[in-house]
Coordinates of C-alpha atoms and ligand atoms in Angstrom, one line a residue:
M15 CA 13.0 -14.2 16.1
A16 CA 10.0 -15.0 13.4
L17 CA 9.6 -13.7 9.9
I18 CA 5.8 -12.7 9.0
D19 CA 5.1 -14.4 5.9
G20 CA 3.5 -11.9 3.4
N21 CA 3.2 -13.9 1.0
R22 CA 1.7 -16.7 2.5
I23 CA -1.2 -14.4 4.5
A24 CA -2.0 -12.3 1.0
E25 CA -2.8 -15.7 -0.7
T26 CA -4.9 -17.0 2.9
I27 CA -7.3 -13.0 1.5
V28 CA -6.4 -13.9 -1.7
A29 CA -8.7 -17.1 -1.8
E30 CA -10.9 -15.5 0.9
L31 CA -11.7 -13.1 -1.9
K32 CA -12.0 -15.1 -5.1
A33 CA -14.3 -17.2 -3.3
E34 CA -16.9 -13.9 -2.1
V35 CA -16.0 -13.2 -5.9
A36 CA -17.2 -16.7 -6.9
A37 CA -20.2 -16.4 -5.2
L38 CA -21.0 -12.8 -6.4
P39 CA -24.6 -13.0 -9.4
G40 CA -23.8 -11.4 -12.6
R41 CA -21.2 -8.6 -13.5
K42 CA -18.2 -9.3 -11.5
P43 CA -15.9 -6.8 -10.2
C44 CA -14.0 -4.8 -12.7
L45 CA -10.8 -3.0 -11.8
A46 CA -8.8 -0.2 -13.6
L47 CA -5.6 -0.1 -13.6
V48 CA -4.3 3.4 -15.7
R49 CA 0.0 2.9 -16.4
V50 CA 2.4 6.4 -17.7
G51 CA 4.9 5.9 -18.9
D52 CA 7.8 2.7 -18.4
D53 CA 9.0 3.3 -15.1
P54 CA 10.4 -0.7 -14.4
A55 CA 8.8 -0.5 -11.1
S56 CA 5.4 0.3 -11.8
I57 CA 5.1 -1.8 -14.8
S58 CA 6.5 -5.1 -12.4
Y59 CA 3.5 -3.5 -10.2
V60 CA 0.5 -2.9 -12.6
R61 CA 1.6 -6.9 -14.3
K62 CA 1.0 -8.1 -10.3
K63 CA -2.1 -6.4 -10.2
E64 CA -3.8 -7.5 -12.8
K65 CA -2.1 -11.2 -12.6
T66 CA -3.5 -10.8 -8.9
A67 CA -7.1 -9.8 -10.2
A68 CA -7.4 -12.6 -12.7
E69 CA -6.6 -15.4 -10.3
I70 CA -9.2 -13.8 -8.0
G71 CA -12.2 -12.9 -11.0
V72 CA -11.2 -9.3 -11.3
T73 CA -11.5 -8.3 -14.3
G74 CA -8.7 -6.4 -14.7
R75 CA -8.6 -3.3 -17.4
V76 CA -5.1 -2.0 -17.9
I77 CA -5.0 1.6 -19.5
L78 CA -2.1 2.4 -20.8
P79 CA -2.6 6.8 -22.4
P80 CA 1.0 8.2 -24.4
V81 CA 3.3 9.7 -22.4
T82 CA 2.5 12.8 -24.3
L83 CA -1.2 13.8 -23.1
S84 CA -1.9 16.4 -21.0
Q85 CA -2.5 17.0 -17.5
S86 CA -6.2 17.6 -19.0
E87 CA -6.7 15.3 -21.0
L88 CA -5.2 11.9 -18.3
E89 CA -8.4 14.6 -16.2
T90 CA -10.8 13.7 -19.0
L91 CA -9.9 10.2 -19.5
I92 CA -10.2 9.7 -15.3
D93 CA -13.6 11.0 -15.7
G94 CA -14.3 8.9 -18.5
L95 CA -13.8 5.6 -16.3
N96 CA -15.5 7.6 -13.7
A97 CA -18.7 7.7 -15.6
D98 CA -18.3 3.9 -16.8
P99 CA -20.2 1.8 -15.2
A100 CA -18.9 -1.4 -16.3
V101 CA -16.1 0.1 -13.9
D102 CA -16.0 -0.2 -10.4
G103 CA -12.5 0.5 -8.9
I104 CA -9.8 2.9 -10.5
L105 CA -6.0 3.0 -10.0
V106 CA -3.4 5.7 -11.1
Q107 CA -0.1 3.8 -10.5
S108 CA 2.4 6.2 -8.9
P109 CA 4.9 7.6 -9.6
L110 CA 3.1 9.4 -13.4
P111 CA 6.0 10.9 -15.4
P112 CA 7.0 14.8 -14.9
P113 CA 4.7 17.3 -15.6
Q114 CA 2.1 14.9 -15.0
R115 CA 1.1 15.3 -11.6
T116 CA -0.7 12.5 -9.3
S117 CA -2.1 14.6 -6.6
G118 CA -4.5 15.7 -9.3
L119 CA -5.6 12.6 -10.4
F120 CA -6.1 10.9 -6.9
R121 CA -8.7 13.6 -6.0
R122 CA -9.9 12.7 -10.1
V123 CA -10.5 10.0 -9.1
S124 CA -14.4 9.1 -8.3
P125 CA -14.1 8.8 -4.3
N126 CA -16.6 5.8 -4.6
K127 CA -14.2 4.4 -7.1
D128 CA -11.0 4.9 -5.3
V129 CA -9.3 1.9 -4.1
D130 CA -6.6 3.6 -3.7
G131 CA -8.1 5.3 -1.3
F132 CA -6.0 8.9 -1.7
H133 CA -8.9 10.8 -2.8
T134 CA -9.8 13.3 -0.2
V135 CA -13.1 12.3 0.8
N136 CA -11.6 9.0 1.8
L137 CA -8.9 10.6 4.3
G138 CA -10.6 12.6 5.4
K139 CA -13.1 9.8 6.2
L140 CA -10.2 7.5 7.4
A141 CA -9.5 10.7 10.0
Q142 CA -13.6 10.3 11.3
D143 CA -12.9 6.6 12.2
D144 CA -15.9 6.0 9.4
D145 CA -15.3 2.6 7.7
S146 CA -17.7 3.6 5.1
G147 CA -14.3 5.0 2.7
F148 CA -11.4 3.0 0.9
V149 CA -8.6 2.6 3.2
S150 CA -5.1 3.0 0.9
C151 CA -3.7 -0.5 0.5
T152 CA -0.3 -0.6 1.8
P153 CA -1.1 0.9 5.2
A154 CA -4.2 -1.6 5.0
G155 CA -2.2 -4.1 4.7
I156 CA 0.2 -3.6 7.3
M157 CA -2.2 -3.6 9.8
E158 CA -3.7 -7.1 8.4
L159 CA -0.3 -8.4 8.1
L160 CA -0.1 -7.3 12.0
S161 CA -3.5 -8.5 13.2
R162 CA -3.3 -12.5 11.6
S163 CA 0.5 -12.4 13.5
S164 CA -1.4 -11.8 17.1
V165 CA 0.1 -8.1 17.3
D166 CA -1.9 -6.1 18.9
L167 CA -1.0 -2.4 19.4
A168 CA -3.1 -0.8 22.9
G169 CA -0.8 0.3 25.1
K170 CA 2.8 -0.4 21.9
H171 CA 4.2 2.7 20.9
V172 CA 4.1 2.7 17.1
V173 CA 6.9 4.7 15.4
V174 CA 6.3 5.1 12.0
L175 CA 9.5 6.4 9.5
G176 CA 7.9 8.8 7.3
R177 CA 4.8 10.9 6.0
S178 CA 3.9 9.7 2.9
L179 CA 0.9 10.1 1.8
I180 CA 0.7 6.8 0.5
V181 CA 1.9 4.8 3.2
G182 CA 3.3 7.1 6.5
K183 CA 0.3 8.9 7.2
P184 CA -2.7 6.9 6.7
V185 CA -0.4 3.8 9.0
A186 CA 0.2 6.2 11.9
L187 CA -3.8 7.3 11.8
L188 CA -5.3 3.6 11.8
A189 CA -2.6 2.8 14.8
L190 CA -4.4 5.5 16.9
Q191 CA -7.6 4.4 16.2
K192 CA -9.6 3.7 19.3
R193 CA -10.3 0.0 18.0
A194 CA -9.5 -3.5 19.2
G195 CA -6.1 -4.0 17.7
A196 CA -5.2 -0.4 17.1
N197 CA -5.4 1.7 19.7
G198 CA -1.4 2.8 19.8
T199 CA 1.1 5.6 20.7
V200 CA 1.9 6.7 17.7
T201 CA 5.2 8.9 16.2
V202 CA 5.6 9.8 13.1
C203 CA 9.3 10.7 12.2
H204 CA 11.0 11.7 8.6
S205 CA 13.2 13.8 7.3
G206 CA 12.8 16.7 9.7
T207 CA 13.1 14.8 12.8
R208 CA 15.8 15.5 15.1
D209 CA 18.3 12.4 16.8
L210 CA 15.6 10.3 14.6
P211 CA 17.6 7.0 15.9
A212 CA 16.8 8.1 19.6
I213 CA 13.2 7.5 18.8
T214 CA 13.4 4.5 16.5
R215 CA 15.3 2.9 20.3
Q216 CA 11.6 3.4 21.7
A217 CA 9.3 1.3 19.4
D218 CA 7.1 -0.9 20.1
V219 CA 6.6 -1.3 16.6
L220 CA 8.8 0.0 14.2
I221 CA 7.2 0.9 10.4
A222 CA 10.2 1.8 8.0
A223 CA 8.4 4.4 4.9
I224 CA 10.9 6.6 3.7
G225 CA 12.6 4.7 0.3
R226 CA 16.3 5.3 1.7
P227 CA 17.6 1.3 1.5
E228 CA 19.0 -0.4 4.5
F229 CA 18.6 3.3 6.6
V230 CA 17.0 1.4 9.5
T231 CA 20.4 -0.7 11.4
G232 CA 20.7 -3.1 14.0
D233 CA 21.3 -0.1 16.5
M234 CA 18.3 1.9 15.7
V235 CA 15.9 -0.9 17.2
K236 CA 14.9 -1.9 20.6
P237 CA 15.1 -5.9 21.3
G238 CA 12.5 -7.3 20.9
A239 CA 10.5 -5.0 18.7
V240 CA 8.0 -6.3 15.9
V241 CA 9.9 -4.7 12.6
I242 CA 8.0 -3.7 9.3
D243 CA 9.9 -2.7 6.5
V244 CA 8.6 -1.2 3.8
G245 CA 10.5 -0.4 1.3
I246 CA 11.4 -1.7 -2.1
N247 CA 14.7 -0.4 -3.0
R248 CA 16.3 -1.1 -6.3
V249 CA 19.7 -1.5 -5.6
A250 CA 22.6 -1.4 -8.8
D251 CA 23.7 -5.5 -8.2
A252 CA 25.8 -6.8 -11.1
S253 CA 25.9 -10.1 -10.0
K254 CA 22.4 -10.5 -10.7
K255 CA 20.4 -10.9 -14.0
A256 CA 18.5 -8.1 -14.0
G257 CA 21.2 -5.5 -13.0
Y258 CA 19.7 -4.9 -9.1
R259 CA 18.4 -6.2 -6.0
L260 CA 15.5 -5.1 -4.0
T261 CA 16.1 -4.5 -0.2
G262 CA 14.2 -2.7 2.3
D263 CA 14.2 0.3 4.2
V264 CA 15.6 -2.3 6.9
H265 CA 18.9 -3.8 7.0
F266 CA 18.0 -6.5 7.1
P267 CA 20.7 -8.4 8.8
S268 CA 21.4 -5.9 11.6
V269 CA 18.0 -5.6 12.4
E270 CA 16.4 -9.4 12.3
P271 CA 18.4 -11.0 15.6
K272 CA 16.9 -8.1 17.3
A273 CA 13.5 -8.4 16.0
A274 CA 10.7 -10.8 17.3
L275 CA 8.9 -10.3 14.5
I276 CA 10.5 -9.3 11.1
T277 CA 8.8 -8.5 7.4
P278 CA 10.9 -9.8 4.8
V279 CA 11.7 -7.7 1.4
P280 CA 10.6 -9.1 -0.9
G281 CA 7.8 -11.1 0.7
G282 CA 6.6 -9.5 3.2
V283 CA 4.4 -5.8 2.8
G284 CA 4.3 -5.9 -1.3
P285 CA 1.8 -8.8 -1.4
M286 CA -0.3 -7.4 1.1
T287 CA -0.9 -4.5 -1.0
V288 CA -1.5 -6.4 -3.7
A289 CA -4.0 -8.5 -1.9
M290 CA -5.7 -4.9 -0.4
L291 CA -6.6 -3.6 -3.7
M292 CA -7.8 -6.1 -4.5
R293 CA -10.5 -6.2 -1.2
N294 CA -10.9 -2.5 -2.1
T295 CA -11.8 -3.4 -5.4
V296 CA -14.8 -5.9 -4.2
K297 CA -15.4 -4.0 -1.9
A298 CA -16.7 -0.4 -4.8
H299 CA -18.6 -3.2 -6.3
A300 CA -20.6 -4.1 -3.9
L301 CA -20.8 0.0 -3.3
A302 CA -22.3 0.1 -6.5
H303 CA -24.6 -2.8 -6.3
G304 CA -25.4 -0.9 -2.9
R305 CA -24.5 -4.2 -0.7
H306 CA -22.5 -1.5 1.0
Ligands
GUN421 N1 3.2 3.1 -6.2 C1 3.1 3.1 -5.3 N2 2.8 2.6 -4.7 C2 1.9 2.6 -5.1 C3 -0.2 2.4 -4.3 O1 -0.3 2.0 -3.8 N3 -0.7 3.0 -5.3 C4 -0.6 3.9 -6.7 N4 -1.2 4.1 -7.6 N5 1.3 3.7 -6.9 C5 2.3 3.1 -6.1

């Protein structure tokens, strides 16, 4: 087996984007990051996005609305960002604290600023193989990890675990596209799937995105498979300073010896999500300046 080093691949992309942004004339790309509440994982993700933006030369504007804002007040806030010509990309960090609902806000973001790719228009474009929209960051990052690791999905059986809007559905659409690097035969499994291990054992490429710690075990994986672990789960661990450790959806010790290639957690898909967000922000800036 070999590890797919997401940190290294993301660093390469960040360096490419940094050079691209440095060469841009005039105002640099600007990303508005909206975070509501104090979910610890969201705090850490938004901080990482802000830090990477700064590294590239993208202006990160972090907006922390009070948790007491109503859904319609949040929508008004998004409307203001949509109308602001100094803002190129808008991201509403998910999850939102109840009773706010992310789906309505995702649709409120202008499709031209929807760097998360969650808007109906952008998901529709993805389903129609139309490159002019935004592809959500984690699925785009998975495809980039595969292509930069010389994994061609053509003719392969790609099994996706999970049907979320953020990962499962869009990554299945990407793997299915009739284009170089993709063209896979795709099966999507979910909580209603019967005899899931019988299906995962057929996977040439297994993408686990269900948010259940160490769900995929060695007996569920075909020898020589490529395993992409999208999960970032916090599991209580008193031996750690933080009181928890991060673990993926894959039980690494039993799967790693069977896999030809595997992504670690952390340091696999996670850094790629951030790199793709930056790429989308640069694309949104180009759109705003009529360069796309
Ligand atoms: N929460 C977990 N992943 C994501 C993501 O890619 N975008 C947003 N907005 N929230 C998330």
